[in-house]
Amino acid sequence: MAEKPLRLLACGDVEGKFDVLFNRVRAIQKKSGNFDLLLCVGNFFGSTPDAEWEEYKTGIKKAPIQTYVLGANNQETVKYFQDVDGCELAENITYLGRKGIFTGSSGLQIVYLSGTESLNEPVPGYSFSPKDVSSVRTMLCSTSQFKGVDILLTSPWPKYVGNFGNSSGEVDTKKCGSALVSSLATDLKPRYHFAALEKTYYERLPYRNHVVLQENAQHATRFIALANVGNPEKKKYLYAFSIVPMKLMDAVELVKQPPDVTENPYRKSGKEASMGKQIPAPEEEAACQFFFDLNEKQGRKRSSTGRDSKSSPHPKQHRKPPQPPGPCWFCLASPEVEKHLVVNIGTHCYLALAKGGLSDDHVLVLPIGHYQSVVELSAEVVEEVEKYKATLRRFFRSRGKRCVLFERNYKSHHLQLQIAQPGAAYFYVELDTGEKLFHRIKKNFPLQFGREVLASEAILNIPDKSDWRHCQVSKEEEEMLARRFRKDFEPFDFTLDD
């Protein structure tokens, strides 16, 4: 049975003309039925007075559709985007964030990159750098199953997008646009790529993501640049389309080539194109990964699969997990990790004692790679998270204890599933009785909410421990607690199974 397609709208520079845009959307929906999402690229805010925006911000007016927008492209509008990780700007209007991946409940995957290209340091708050592009690429392309993404949202056009294609009008794509965006589009292989800023409409002919006769067929990419809302020339600024998420599509159907498909515009011409060469990607630092032998028995070493190395002479080689774009206290490869708190390591996840824990056995379940939230995890990582959760429930039950799991995806850069314990911010709780509680965070949210509730008089009755900074102990005591937990947990350790 064929999956029902999602109906989406994409929009160019709104420039503060919110009434014009949303009235047009209402008219379209009245005529053609409701759409699922509106995606806005380019300048969402303009230089016009804020009176119109205040009506939406205060709830006097409401967007008629769930709307996702990119961030600032100039210093003037940075003030509207206070949280780099994204936030709700008004009812039904959400800022996606500076960069990242939004995965809908349908499985639709949208990659977003806010701002304009900057090669200078420090990078302005309205720009992205080569490191930003590399981090987005690493989040996705490090998984072996990666085939591409459904949608890529950027404000600038990709440089060279007009190569081998139909005319882009007055826009010279050899001079205009971002080479970093071109590089990102090359690697992410979006089925749709939307951009704006040039105040014109350009729908490029679809292009291939593979080299004919040298590589297996892959899906085609459609690049669409959209004009500014309410422009006097009546250039197209709103684009309607239907899409079935890639992960739900039949493989044969996915790679069908449109009759007007062209060569990839980002590959060099002539002999180099036939060899599959393309625009060089911005430099990335070599990714590294640490594994630790936490078993004190002699003669056992942990391989990169997380299993005993003597169980198989040819352990399966896993691709490197996503790496953080900067310092991260929770990535196992990071020098910032306090490794004496690590108590167990699997193939894709690890356990660590919480610093300043609510109890001596307050632990965190963390992915080895850099992921922001559970919704970003690959299937194999989710499987191991679930295995850890089930094992910890058994472990605590054997000791006559109950456990609560919670996750906060709000102003956090690395997933921390606490056991004391796509893109929107949320708070998630899972009880050992099976009940699950989910709260969508829309505005400000206490960062220590989960801890404060558990420490309250109604539950653990340790209100003085609501702030982890007041519960820290010496490194020697942390090491002692970690050794004790490893020893107690060993009978339940599934990572030692052959």
mmCIF file of C-alpha atoms in Angstrom, residues 16 38 87 106 121 149 182 187 224 255 268 308 316 407:
data_model
loop_
_atom_site.group_PDB
_atom_site.id
_atom_site.type_symbol
_atom_site.label_atom_id
_atom_site.label_comp_id
_atom_site.label_asym_id
_atom_site.label_seq_id
_atom_site.Cartn_x
_atom_site.Cartn_y
_atom_site.Cartn_z
ATOM 1 C CA GLY A 16 8.247 41.015 7.852
ATOM 2 C CA LEU A 38 5.284 25.784 5.831
ATOM 3 C CA CYS A 87 12.729 27.977 19.888
ATOM 4 C CA SER A 106 6.377 10.763 9.671
ATOM 5 C CA GLU A 121 36.762 34.113 12.706
ATOM 6 C CA VAL A 149 17.928 13.621 3.069
ATOM 7 C CA SER A 182 27.341 23.577 -2.711
ATOM 8 C CA ASP A 187 27.242 15.273 0.297
ATOM 9 C CA ILE A 224 14.191 25.752 -6.027
ATOM 10 C CA VAL A 255 15.810 6.323 -7.740
ATOM 11 C CA LYS A 268 33.691 19.514 -12.467
ATOM 12 C CA ASP A 308 35.435 -9.329 23.794
ATOM 13 C CA LYS A 316 32.676 -5.991 12.394
ATOM 14 C CA GLU A 407 15.535 13.375 28.819
#
